[in-house]
Short mmCIF file of C-alpha atoms in Angstrom, two decimals:
data_model
loop_
_atom_site.label_atom_id
_atom_site.label_comp_id
_atom_site.label_asym_id
_atom_site.label_seq_id
_atom_site.Cartn_x
_atom_site.Cartn_y
_atom_site.Cartn_z
CA UNK A 1005 -0.23 0.14 0.17
CA UNK A 1006 3.13 2.33 1.04
CA UNK A 1007 5.67 1.83 0.73
CA UNK A 1008 8.53 4.71 2.09
CA UNK A 1009 12.74 4.20 0.92
CA UNK A 1010 15.40 5.74 3.28
CA UNK A 1011 13.59 8.80 4.68
CA UNK A 1012 15.90 10.85 5.95
CA UNK A 1013 14.99 14.38 7.61
CA UNK A 1014 17.21 16.71 8.95
CA UNK A 1015 16.45 20.71 10.41
CA UNK A 1016 20.03 21.84 11.00
CA UNK A 1017 22.48 19.67 12.43
CA UNK A 1018 19.31 17.70 14.08
CA UNK A 1019 18.85 14.46 12.45
CA UNK A 1020 15.26 13.57 12.63
CA UNK A 1021 15.08 10.97 11.08
CA UNK A 1022 17.84 8.71 9.49
CA UNK A 1023 17.17 6.16 6.76
CA UNK A 1024 13.47 5.16 7.82
CA UNK A 1025 12.40 2.15 5.79
CA UNK A 1026 8.64 0.52 6.01
CA UNK A 1027 6.51 -1.13 3.72
CA UNK A 1028 2.94 -0.90 4.89
CA UNK A 1029 0.08 -3.78 3.99
CA UNK A 1030 -3.86 -2.00 2.91
CA UNK A 1031 -6.37 -2.90 5.61
CA UNK A 1032 -3.98 -2.83 8.74
CA UNK A 1033 -3.60 -0.91 11.30
CA UNK A 1034 -0.30 0.52 12.73
CA UNK A 1035 0.84 1.79 15.92
CA UNK A 1036 3.84 4.54 15.22
CA UNK A 1037 5.21 4.62 18.78
CA UNK A 1038 8.07 6.05 20.60
CA UNK A 1039 9.14 8.83 23.40
CA UNK A 1040 9.07 12.18 22.52
CA UNK A 1041 11.86 13.98 19.85
CA UNK A 1042 11.92 10.78 18.76
CA UNK A 1043 10.45 11.46 14.69
CA UNK A 1044 7.57 10.53 14.70
CA UNK A 1045 5.29 13.57 14.70
CA UNK A 1046 7.79 14.29 11.54
CA UNK A 1047 7.86 11.29 9.52
CA UNK A 1048 3.83 11.15 10.20
CA UNK A 1049 4.34 15.44 8.25
CA UNK A 1050 6.59 13.73 5.75
CA UNK A 1051 4.15 10.97 5.14
CA UNK A 1052 0.80 13.27 4.16
CA UNK A 1053 3.25 15.38 2.51
CA UNK A 1054 3.24 18.47 4.31
CA UNK A 1055 7.10 18.05 5.10
CA UNK A 1056 7.83 17.76 1.24
CA UNK A 1057 12.43 19.02 1.29
CA UNK A 1058 13.64 15.39 3.01
CA UNK A 1059 15.79 12.75 1.54
CA UNK A 1060 14.18 9.27 0.54
CA UNK A 1061 11.16 8.79 -0.70
CA UNK A 1062 7.14 8.14 0.00
CA UNK A 1063 5.15 6.13 -2.30
CA UNK A 1064 1.47 4.22 -2.45
CA UNK A 1065 2.12 0.63 -4.38
CA UNK A 1066 -1.10 0.14 -4.74
CA UNK A 1067 -2.03 3.31 -6.86
CA UNK A 1068 -1.45 4.86 -10.96
CA UNK A 1069 -0.35 7.33 -9.19
CA UNK A 1070 3.32 7.83 -7.48
CA UNK A 1071 2.42 9.81 -4.16
CA UNK A 1072 -1.64 11.56 -4.32
CA UNK A 1073 -3.13 13.83 -1.25
CA UNK A 1074 -6.18 12.44 -2.45
CA UNK A 1075 -5.29 9.12 -0.98
CA UNK A 1076 -4.56 10.33 2.58
CA UNK A 1077 -6.97 11.53 5.76
CA UNK A 1078 -3.94 13.53 7.81
CA UNK A 1079 -6.51 14.20 11.95
CA UNK A 1080 -3.38 15.57 13.87
CA UNK A 1081 -2.44 16.57 16.86
CA UNK A 1082 -4.28 19.64 17.85
CA UNK A 1083 -7.82 20.63 17.02
CA UNK A 1084 -7.81 21.80 14.04
CA UNK A 1085 -11.67 23.10 13.08
CA UNK A 1086 -13.27 26.50 12.48
CA UNK A 1087 -14.29 26.76 15.77
CA UNK A 1088 -16.82 29.79 14.88
CA UNK A 1089 -18.57 27.65 12.22
CA UNK A 1090 -20.98 24.66 12.45
CA UNK A 1091 -19.80 21.20 12.37
CA UNK A 1092 -21.31 21.08 8.88
CA UNK A 1093 -19.68 24.18 7.59
CA UNK A 1094 -16.05 22.52 8.47
CA UNK A 1095 -17.14 19.05 6.80
CA UNK A 1096 -18.50 20.55 4.54
CA UNK A 1097 -15.23 22.69 3.84
CA UNK A 1098 -13.12 20.26 4.00
CA UNK A 1099 -15.44 17.97 1.25
CA UNK A 1100 -14.93 21.11 -0.86
CA UNK A 1101 -10.71 21.22 -0.47
CA UNK A 1102 -11.30 17.68 -1.81
CA UNK A 1103 -13.20 18.20 -4.38
CA UNK A 1104 -16.51 17.05 -3.49
CA UNK A 1105 -19.37 19.14 -4.29
CA UNK A 1106 -23.59 19.59 -4.88
CA UNK A 1107 -25.03 15.70 -4.06
CA UNK A 1108 -21.63 14.19 -3.61
CA UNK A 1109 -21.69 16.95 -0.78
CA UNK A 1110 -24.41 16.47 1.22
CA UNK A 1111 -24.75 12.47 0.65
CA UNK A 1112 -21.02 12.38 2.74
CA UNK A 1113 -21.82 15.08 4.93
CA UNK A 1114 -24.44 12.89 6.10
CA UNK A 1115 -22.41 10.21 5.85
CA UNK A 1116 -19.72 11.50 8.14
CA UNK A 1117 -22.55 13.13 10.70
CA UNK A 1118 -23.96 9.98 11.11
CA UNK A 1119 -20.45 8.01 11.56
CA UNK A 1120 -19.21 10.15 14.58
CA UNK A 1121 -22.51 10.94 15.82
CA UNK A 1122 -23.73 14.56 16.01
CA UNK A 1123 -26.28 13.97 13.39
CA UNK A 1124 -28.00 16.88 16.65
CA UNK A 1125 -25.44 18.49 16.09
CA UNK A 1126 -24.31 19.69 12.70
CA UNK A 1127 -25.78 22.44 12.41
CA UNK A 1128 -24.74 23.88 16.19
CA UNK A 1129 -21.57 25.86 16.37
CA UNK A 1130 -18.14 23.76 17.25
CA UNK A 1131 -17.55 26.32 20.12
CA UNK A 1132 -20.36 24.79 21.23
CA UNK A 1133 -18.75 21.11 21.78
CA UNK A 1134 -17.37 19.18 23.71
CA UNK A 1135 -13.76 18.20 23.76
CA UNK A 1136 -14.88 14.83 22.18
CA UNK A 1137 -17.35 15.73 19.76
CA UNK A 1138 -14.77 18.38 18.86
CA UNK A 1139 -11.85 14.84 18.93
CA UNK A 1140 -14.82 13.05 16.79
CA UNK A 1141 -15.41 15.62 14.44
CA UNK A 1142 -11.60 16.75 13.70
CA UNK A 1143 -11.53 13.35 12.38
CA UNK A 1144 -15.27 13.44 10.63
CA UNK A 1145 -12.78 15.85 8.71
CA UNK A 1146 -10.59 13.56 7.13
CA UNK A 1147 -12.75 10.74 6.63
CA UNK A 1148 -15.48 13.24 3.89
CA UNK A 1149 -13.02 12.30 0.75
CA UNK A 1150 -13.22 8.27 1.67
CA UNK A 1151 -9.08 7.89 1.85
CA UNK A 1152 -7.38 4.75 1.81
CA UNK A 1153 -4.54 5.86 4.03
CA UNK A 1154 -5.65 7.15 7.53
CA UNK A 1155 -3.24 9.07 9.24
CA UNK A 1156 -3.93 9.77 12.82
CA UNK A 1157 -1.73 11.15 15.14
CA UNK A 1158 -2.59 10.77 19.11
CA UNK A 1159 -6.44 11.60 18.34
CA UNK A 1160 -7.59 10.27 21.71
CA UNK A 1161 -6.00 12.95 23.64
CA UNK A 1162 -8.46 14.21 27.08
CA UNK A 1163 -11.35 12.92 26.34
CA UNK A 1164 -13.34 10.39 28.28
CA UNK A 1165 -13.39 7.31 28.17
CA UNK A 1166 -16.90 6.96 26.12
CA UNK A 1167 -15.83 9.12 23.76
CA UNK A 1168 -12.83 7.11 23.67
CA UNK A 1169 -14.34 4.03 23.05
CA UNK A 1170 -16.96 5.37 20.16
CA UNK A 1171 -13.24 6.99 18.36
CA UNK A 1172 -12.40 2.94 18.91
CA UNK A 1173 -15.35 1.63 17.17
CA UNK A 1174 -15.23 4.09 14.21
CA UNK A 1175 -11.24 2.75 13.73
CA UNK A 1176 -12.52 -0.30 13.96
CA UNK A 1177 -15.53 0.31 11.40
CA UNK A 1178 -12.68 1.98 9.10
CA UNK A 1179 -10.50 -1.37 9.69
CA UNK A 1180 -13.29 -3.44 8.97
CA UNK A 1181 -13.80 -0.95 5.16
CA UNK A 1182 -10.60 -1.96 4.06
CA UNK A 1183 -8.73 1.79 5.73
CA UNK A 1184 -5.06 1.17 5.70
CA UNK A 1185 -4.32 3.29 9.17
CA UNK A 1186 -1.18 5.11 11.07
CA UNK A 1187 -1.58 4.96 14.75
CA UNK A 1188 0.61 7.21 16.39
CA UNK A 1189 -0.50 7.25 20.18
CA UNK A 1190 1.78 7.11 23.76
CA UNK A 1191 -1.24 5.17 24.56
CA UNK A 1192 0.23 1.79 24.96
CA UNK A 1193 -2.88 0.46 25.70
CA UNK A 1194 -4.78 1.88 22.63
CA UNK A 1195 -2.13 0.64 20.39
CA UNK A 1196 -2.47 -3.53 21.50
CA UNK A 1197 -5.77 -2.62 20.91
CA UNK A 1198 -6.25 -1.41 17.51
CA UNK A 1199 -3.08 -3.06 15.98
CA UNK A 1200 -2.09 -5.29 14.47
CA UNK A 1201 1.21 -4.51 13.76
CA UNK A 1202 4.11 -2.13 16.13
CA UNK A 1203 6.44 0.41 14.33
CA UNK A 1204 8.57 1.18 17.66
CA UNK A 1205 10.72 4.58 16.11
CA UNK A 1206 13.45 5.93 18.24
CA UNK A 1207 16.22 8.10 17.44
CA UNK A 1208 14.68 9.05 14.35
CA UNK A 1209 15.08 5.04 13.65
CA UNK A 1210 12.60 2.19 13.70
CA UNK A 1211 14.05 -0.42 16.39
CA UNK A 1212 11.63 -2.40 16.11
CA UNK A 1213 8.89 -2.90 13.59
CA UNK A 1214 6.34 -6.36 14.39
CA UNK A 1215 2.91 -7.40 14.70
CA UNK A 1216 2.20 -6.90 18.43
CA UNK A 1217 1.47 -10.37 19.89
CA UNK A 1218 5.02 -10.68 18.39
CA UNK A 1219 6.43 -8.30 20.15
CA UNK A 1220 4.96 -9.18 23.06
CA UNK A 1221 6.41 -12.78 23.22
CA UNK A 1222 9.99 -11.10 21.94
CA UNK A 1223 10.09 -8.74 24.20
CA UNK A 1224 7.91 -9.18 27.32
CA UNK A 1225 9.51 -12.80 30.14
CA UNK A 1226 5.53 -14.19 31.36
CA UNK A 1227 4.79 -13.80 35.38
CA UNK A 1228 3.30 -14.40 38.34
CA UNK A 1229 2.46 -11.53 40.10
CA UNK A 1230 2.72 -12.58 43.78
CA UNK A 1231 1.04 -11.52 47.23
CA UNK A 1232 1.43 -13.25 49.89
CA UNK A 1233 3.21 -14.60 53.23
CA UNK A 1234 5.37 -17.66 52.93
CA UNK A 1235 4.17 -18.29 49.50
CA UNK A 1236 7.14 -18.86 47.27
CA UNK A 1237 8.83 -22.09 46.75
CA UNK A 1238 12.51 -23.09 48.39
CA UNK A 1239 13.40 -23.86 45.01
CA UNK A 1240 13.62 -21.14 42.37
CA UNK A 1241 13.64 -23.31 39.43
CA UNK A 1242 13.17 -21.93 36.02
CA UNK A 1243 10.94 -18.22 38.12
CA UNK A 1244 13.67 -15.12 39.51
CA UNK A 1245 11.89 -12.58 41.50
CA UNK A 1246 11.85 -9.30 41.13
CA UNK A 1247 10.32 -6.66 43.29
CA UNK A 1248 6.70 -5.23 42.37
CA UNK A 1249 4.43 -3.22 44.44
CA UNK A 1250 3.54 -4.73 47.28
CA UNK A 1251 4.69 -7.48 45.89
CA UNK A 1252 6.71 -10.49 43.34
CA UNK A 1253 6.47 -11.14 39.99
CA UNK A 1254 8.10 -14.94 39.16
CA UNK A 1255 9.88 -14.69 35.68
CA UNK A 1256 9.33 -17.81 33.92
CA UNK A 1257 9.08 -18.91 30.40
CA UNK A 1258 6.80 -21.87 32.88
CA UNK A 1259 4.51 -19.55 33.79
CA UNK A 1260 1.48 -22.13 34.59
CA UNK A 1261 4.34 -25.10 35.59
CA UNK A 1262 5.48 -22.08 37.88
CA UNK A 1263 2.81 -21.61 39.32
CA UNK A 1264 1.45 -24.91 39.88
CA UNK A 1265 3.99 -24.90 42.15
CA UNK A 1266 3.10 -22.23 44.10
CA UNK A 1267 0.01 -23.44 44.98
CA UNK A 1268 1.66 -26.75 45.98
CA UNK A 1269 4.20 -24.41 48.00
CA UNK A 1270 1.08 -22.75 49.69
CA UNK A 1271 -0.88 -26.23 50.28
CA UNK A 1272 2.18 -27.98 51.86
CA UNK A 1273 2.61 -25.06 54.52
CA UNK A 1274 -1.28 -23.86 55.04
CA UNK A 1275 -0.81 -20.85 53.61
CA UNK A 1276 -2.95 -18.32 51.26
CA UNK A 1277 -1.79 -15.46 49.24
CA UNK A 1278 -3.75 -12.58 49.55
CA UNK A 1279 -3.27 -12.46 45.19
CA UNK A 1280 -1.34 -14.80 42.64
CA UNK A 1281 -2.58 -14.16 38.71
CA UNK A 1282 -0.72 -14.28 35.72
CA UNK A 1283 0.84 -11.08 34.95
CA UNK A 1284 -0.87 -9.54 31.02
CA UNK A 1285 2.71 -9.50 28.75
CA UNK A 1286 1.82 -5.10 27.94
CA UNK A 1287 2.84 -3.42 25.15
CA UNK A 1288 4.83 -0.95 27.18
CA UNK A 1289 7.61 -3.30 28.49
CA UNK A 1290 8.18 -4.09 24.57
CA UNK A 1291 8.47 0.04 24.81
CA UNK A 1292 10.74 0.37 27.78
CA UNK A 1293 13.30 -2.29 26.59
CA UNK A 1294 13.12 -0.45 23.26
CA UNK A 1295 13.73 2.89 24.36
CA UNK A 1296 15.08 2.66 27.69
CA UNK A 1297 13.43 4.22 31.18
CA UNK A 1298 15.12 7.21 31.23
CA UNK A 1299 13.31 11.23 31.45
CA UNK A 1300 13.75 12.12 27.52
CA UNK A 1301 13.61 16.19 26.74
CA UNK B 914 -10.22 28.03 -3.71
CA UNK B 915 -13.54 29.24 -3.90
CA UNK B 916 -13.94 26.29 -0.31
CA UNK B 917 -11.23 28.88 1.39
CA UNK B 918 -12.77 32.01 0.28
CA UNK B 919 -16.73 31.52 1.52
CA UNK B 920 -15.63 30.18 5.00
CA UNK B 921 -13.41 32.88 5.36
CA UNK B 922 -16.55 35.17 5.11
CA UNK B 923 -18.78 33.40 6.65
CA UNK B 924 -15.54 33.32 9.78
CA UNK B 925 -15.70 37.60 9.04
CA UNK B 926 -18.91 37.67 9.05
CA UNK B 927 -19.73 36.97 11.69
CA UNK B 928 -16.95 39.12 13.46
CA UNK B 929 -17.99 42.33 15.00
CA UNK B 930 -14.99 43.13 16.91
CA UNK B 931 -13.81 43.17 12.43
CA UNK B 932 -16.95 45.94 12.11
CA UNK B 933 -16.24 48.25 14.96
CA UNK B 934 -12.52 48.44 13.31
CA UNK B 935 -13.28 48.76 10.03
CA UNK B 936 -16.54 51.40 10.21
CA UNK B 937 -17.45 52.84 13.24
CA UNK B 938 -13.80 53.40 14.16
CA UNK B 939 -12.94 55.18 10.83
CA UNK B 940 -16.31 57.08 10.79
CA UNK B 941 -15.45 58.44 14.57
CA UNK B 942 -11.92 59.23 13.34
CA UNK B 943 -13.61 61.08 10.53
CA UNK B 944 -16.31 62.85 11.96
CA UNK B 945 -14.08 63.73 15.18
CA UNK B 946 -10.97 65.33 13.02
CA UNK B 947 -13.25 66.76 10.44
CA UNK B 948 -15.31 68.90 13.42
CA UNK B 949 -11.64 69.85 15.47
CA UNK B 950 -10.24 70.88 11.61
CA UNK B 951 -13.32 72.58 10.13
CA UNK B 952 -14.09 75.05 13.03
CA UNK B 953 -13.94 78.46 12.91
CA UNK B 954 -13.37 77.73 8.84
CA UNK B 955 -16.00 78.08 6.48
CA UNK B 956 -16.43 78.57 2.75
CA UNK B 957 -13.82 76.49 0.77
CA UNK B 958 -11.36 76.51 2.85
CA UNK B 959 -13.54 73.72 5.40
CA UNK B 960 -14.64 72.14 1.62
CA UNK B 961 -10.70 72.07 1.39
CA UNK B 962 -10.44 70.14 4.74
CA UNK B 963 -13.01 67.79 4.30
CA UNK B 964 -11.67 67.06 0.94
CA UNK B 965 -8.07 66.18 2.25
CA UNK B 966 -9.92 64.14 5.62
CA UNK B 967 -12.00 61.68 3.91
CA UNK B 968 -10.03 60.38 1.81
CA UNK B 969 -6.87 61.22 4.15
CA UNK B 970 -8.80 59.02 6.79
CA UNK B 971 -9.86 56.26 4.05
CA UNK B 972 -6.81 55.64 3.53
CA UNK B 973 -5.33 55.85 6.62
CA UNK B 974 -8.25 53.37 8.22
CA UNK B 975 -7.70 50.56 5.54
CA UNK B 976 -4.13 49.58 6.86
CA UNK B 977 -5.42 48.35 9.73
CA UNK B 978 -6.69 44.85 8.14
CA UNK B 979 -3.12 43.39 8.62
CA UNK B 980 -4.16 42.88 12.00
CA UNK B 981 -7.29 41.23 11.38
CA UNK B 982 -5.00 39.04 8.35
CA UNK B 983 -1.69 38.79 10.08
CA UNK B 984 -4.09 37.64 13.65
CA UNK B 985 -6.76 35.34 11.08
CA UNK B 986 -2.81 34.20 9.93
CA UNK B 987 -1.27 33.47 12.65
CA UNK B 988 -3.93 31.76 14.50
CA UNK B 989 -4.63 29.31 11.48
CA UNK B 990 -0.69 28.57 12.24
CA UNK B 991 -0.91 28.15 15.97
CA UNK B 992 -4.21 25.36 15.71
CA UNK B 993 -2.80 22.97 13.31
CA UNK B 994 -5.14 24.59 10.23
CA UNK B 995 -2.20 25.48 8.14
CA UNK B 996 -0.02 22.19 8.14
CA UNK B 997 -4.00 20.16 7.98
CA UNK B 998 -4.41 21.83 4.58
CA UNK B 999 -0.60 21.22 3.14
CA UNK B 1000 -2.05 17.75 4.25
CA UNK B 1001 -4.80 18.36 1.04
CA UNK B 1002 -4.98 18.58 -2.32
CA UNK B 1003 -4.83 22.64 -2.30
CA UNK B 1004 -2.00 24.16 -3.52
CA UNK B 1005 -0.29 26.83 -1.83
CA UNK B 1006 -0.52 30.09 -3.81
CA UNK B 1007 -4.22 28.42 -3.94
CA UNK B 1008 -4.59 28.39 0.01
CA UNK B 1009 -3.00 31.98 0.15
CA UNK B 1010 -4.75 33.25 -2.42
CA UNK B 1011 -7.87 31.62 -0.65
CA UNK B 1012 -7.72 33.65 2.52
CA UNK B 1013 -7.00 37.12 0.70
CA UNK B 1014 -9.69 37.26 -1.94
CA UNK B 1015 -12.16 37.08 1.17
CA UNK B 1016 -9.99 40.15 3.01
CA UNK B 1017 -10.61 42.40 -0.67
CA UNK B 1018 -14.08 42.28 -0.64
CA UNK B 1019 -13.88 43.16 2.82
CA UNK B 1020 -11.48 46.68 2.41
CA UNK B 1021 -13.24 47.54 -0.44
CA UNK B 1022 -16.85 47.47 1.13
CA UNK B 1023 -15.05 49.77 3.92
CA UNK B 1024 -13.52 52.07 1.74
CA UNK B 1025 -17.01 52.12 -0.90
CA UNK B 1026 -18.85 53.04 2.95
CA UNK B 1027 -16.27 55.46 3.97
CA UNK B 1028 -16.34 57.67 0.41
CA UNK B 1029 -20.36 57.47 0.48
CA UNK B 1030 -20.30 58.59 4.55
CA UNK B 1031 -18.19 61.03 3.06
CA UNK B 1032 -20.39 62.36 1.00
CA UNK B 1033 -23.60 61.65 2.41
CA UNK B 1034 -22.85 63.24 5.08
CA UNK B 1035 -20.55 65.88 4.46
CA UNK B 1036 -21.64 65.72 0.46
CA UNK B 1037 -18.12 66.02 -0.47
CA UNK B 1038 -17.50 66.12 -4.89
CA UNK B 1039 -17.44 61.84 -6.35
CA UNK B 1040 -16.25 63.75 -9.86
CA UNK B 1041 -15.57 60.81 -11.28
CA UNK B 1042 -16.33 57.67 -10.26
CA UNK B 1043 -14.50 55.24 -12.61
CA UNK B 1044 -11.59 57.02 -10.94
CA UNK B 1045 -11.84 56.90 -7.94
CA UNK B 1046 -13.46 52.23 -8.47
CA UNK B 1047 -9.91 51.70 -9.67
CA UNK B 1048 -8.25 54.40 -7.16
CA UNK B 1049 -10.10 51.59 -4.74
CA UNK B 1050 -9.79 48.97 -6.59
CA UNK B 1051 -5.86 49.05 -6.45
CA UNK B 1052 -6.21 50.29 -2.92
CA UNK B 1053 -7.89 47.39 -1.57
CA UNK B 1054 -5.27 45.12 -3.64
CA UNK B 1055 -2.30 47.09 -2.28
CA UNK B 1056 -3.21 46.70 1.27
CA UNK B 1057 -4.47 43.35 1.61
CA UNK B 1058 -1.02 41.85 -0.56
CA UNK B 1059 1.43 43.52 2.80
CA UNK B 1060 -1.64 42.17 4.77
CA UNK B 1061 -0.66 38.94 2.89
CA UNK B 1062 2.78 38.93 3.47
CA UNK B 1063 3.20 40.79 6.40
CA UNK B 1064 0.92 36.94 8.14
CA UNK B 1065 3.27 35.69 6.70
CA UNK B 1066 6.61 36.96 7.90
CA UNK B 1067 5.50 38.01 11.50
CA UNK B 1068 5.81 35.82 14.60
CA UNK B 1069 3.80 36.95 17.58
CA UNK B 1070 0.15 39.04 16.89
CA UNK B 1071 2.44 41.92 19.50
CA UNK B 1072 4.65 42.02 16.29
CA UNK B 1073 2.30 42.71 13.66
CA UNK B 1074 -0.39 45.17 16.22
CA UNK B 1075 3.83 46.62 16.19
CA UNK B 1076 3.77 46.97 13.31
CA UNK B 1077 1.07 47.85 11.49
CA UNK B 1078 1.22 50.63 13.88
CA UNK B 1079 4.33 51.68 12.28
CA UNK B 1080 2.55 51.73 8.71
CA UNK B 1081 -0.86 52.57 8.95
CA UNK B 1082 0.61 55.36 11.44
CA UNK B 1083 3.46 55.60 10.55
CA UNK B 1084 2.78 55.67 6.87
CA UNK B 1085 -1.10 58.24 7.60
CA UNK B 1086 2.00 60.81 8.64
CA UNK B 1087 4.85 60.76 6.12
CA UNK B 1088 1.78 61.14 2.95
CA UNK B 1089 -0.20 63.30 4.12
CA UNK B 1090 -3.06 61.74 5.32
CA UNK B 1091 -3.20 63.66 8.20
CA UNK B 1092 -1.86 67.17 7.29
CA UNK B 1093 -1.28 68.71 3.96
CA UNK B 1094 2.01 67.50 2.52
CA UNK B 1095 2.91 70.84 1.40
CA UNK B 1096 3.81 71.70 4.98
CA UNK B 1097 5.88 69.26 5.36
CA UNK B 1098 10.04 69.35 5.00
CA UNK B 1099 11.05 68.58 1.56
CA UNK B 1100 12.94 65.13 2.44
CA UNK B 1101 9.80 63.45 3.32
CA UNK B 1102 7.93 65.39 1.01
CA UNK B 1103 10.76 63.00 -0.96
CA UNK B 1104 10.02 59.87 1.00
CA UNK B 1105 6.31 60.69 0.49
CA UNK B 1106 6.95 59.61 -2.52
CA UNK B 1107 7.50 56.13 -1.30
CA UNK B 1108 4.75 55.22 0.60
CA UNK B 1109 1.71 54.03 -1.40
CA UNK B 1110 -0.46 55.93 0.81
CA UNK B 1111 0.21 60.01 -0.64
CA UNK B 1112 0.06 57.92 -3.86
CA UNK B 1113 -3.54 57.02 -3.10
CA UNK B 1114 -3.86 59.84 -1.43
CA UNK B 1115 -3.43 61.97 -4.25
CA UNK B 1116 -5.33 59.69 -6.85
CA UNK B 1117 -8.54 60.19 -4.33
CA UNK B 1118 -7.83 63.43 -4.10
CA UNK B 1119 -7.99 64.06 -7.47
CA UNK B 1120 -10.78 61.97 -8.64
CA UNK B 1121 -12.95 63.55 -6.11
CA UNK B 1122 -12.13 66.32 -8.08
CA UNK B 1123 -12.36 65.02 -11.13
CA UNK B 1124 -9.35 66.57 -11.86
CA UNK B 1125 -7.36 62.91 -12.86
CA UNK B 1126 -6.73 62.60 -16.36
CA UNK B 1127 -6.25 59.28 -17.78
CA UNK B 1128 -2.77 59.64 -17.95
CA UNK B 1129 -2.75 60.76 -14.00
CA UNK B 1130 -4.06 57.34 -13.00
CA UNK B 1131 -0.69 55.40 -14.37
CA UNK B 1132 1.51 56.66 -11.84
CA UNK B 1133 -0.44 55.65 -8.55
CA UNK B 1134 -1.21 52.21 -10.43
CA UNK B 1135 1.75 51.49 -11.18
CA UNK B 1136 3.28 51.82 -7.63
CA UNK B 1137 -0.01 50.44 -5.82
CA UNK B 1138 0.46 47.41 -8.46
CA UNK B 1139 4.02 47.20 -7.14
CA UNK B 1140 3.77 47.38 -4.28
CA UNK B 1141 0.93 44.65 -4.14
CA UNK B 1142 2.00 42.31 -6.38
CA UNK B 1143 5.64 42.25 -4.38
CA UNK B 1144 3.55 41.44 -1.24
CA UNK B 1145 1.73 38.66 -2.64
CA UNK B 1146 5.71 37.03 -4.33
CA UNK B 1147 6.97 37.61 -1.05
CA UNK B 1148 4.46 35.61 0.73
CA UNK B 1149 4.75 32.92 -1.63
CA UNK B 1150 8.32 33.08 -1.62
CA UNK B 1151 7.90 32.64 2.59
CA UNK B 1152 5.22 30.56 2.50
CA UNK B 1153 7.31 27.34 3.21
CA UNK B 1154 8.97 29.14 5.67
CA UNK B 1155 6.26 29.54 7.33
CA UNK B 1156 4.36 26.42 7.00
CA UNK B 1157 7.77 24.81 8.99
CA UNK B 1158 6.53 26.95 11.61
CA UNK B 1159 2.89 25.52 12.08
CA UNK B 1160 1.85 23.29 14.28
CA UNK B 1161 0.47 19.67 13.29
#
């Protein structure tokens, strides 16, 4: 669908991106992850053609044209709407910019308003909207021309759980319709939930790029969380201990077996753990493995 | 491009502050200064003062559109709208034209209203309406062109307001909009020939009195056109740097 070939970008002496090459397939959702200043926004701006002076190439592989802005819907992190006019006016504006007019424009406006749940508010001025409504409209404006590739830069910043859930369902629907999505976020649980693949970027380079489940398997050691007095078997064998909150993480490649041993140990010593559970592998752990846990300024 | 024009017009028509800056304040100042400068004068002297003040204040106040234009562009830049539009198929020059043209409408209407106000209230002569129309269009082009260039050059709103004051008020003094240019020192009289305000004012006065020959309009028209075209060229050249500063 989209191929990035050795993309490089420098701001003066600062290298923002160095030799980024990616191959994105149709109908998939790609999570773009990285610390602040890693180069995510620069990469998104290059794909969206906002930055045009860069080295390398960005090409669509399934389009007659090597690159076409009509194929892309860009949703910036900021809420970029005209607040003194109505939701319908905003959608109409972006539709017209992409060449829609007449009946087609009206149909698309109604369709998008329905998708973003703002049909009732179509004639209300945007400055009367809540943060979640503005976010949804911000997304809707990028969907007017039914793009094949949707770029979302942190679309859920500062909204309530209901709006977030609504946006998630919109994204799932777009995936079902065959759209390719690039989803940049600092919320790892969102990437886990929505994305098929995760692209980790740090210091201007792609440091890892694979399916989310593969990454979890590759970087996260399975573990058990255990809380309670005298519950840890003396014979450690195939697990190691790591303190966590009021208990311990038992890191092991055989969590079920280790769990059974803990239960047997507790039975034999007539004790009962306060908490014993399989720890879920998290993408955040992958993030820290790849980018470290030091502050980035 | 029409989509931007209609959206910008819609936005500006809803802005009551713009109505105050562009029409109410100039009318108030015109009335105030005419009453101050014509007190104790009568007949031809009074008419001459009015004939200088009405077009003079019209030319001065149209430059205050620069503040609105600069604020609008900076807002777009800071809110990410500029970057977002850059991601669409709309070419940069159409984006700039789309943002520019609505202000041309506004300034043109402003000039017409202020001149008509002069006609209705002070019975100023409008002997050569076609010439006045041409000068109005050229002044509109120049002022909004300068506004467009400044909007892309200026980094903050405060900077924009300061530069606008210098251009509008400084240009008014140096171009003889406040007092007849003949009363100024000779070096200021020479310097005023480089300012668009001077040429617009002179052309308006000639068109009002009916003394403008066809050849007379060529020089002011050339100066005004040159200013406007240079400003648009600067804006086009400056746009990539402006886009780099844009958020989003």
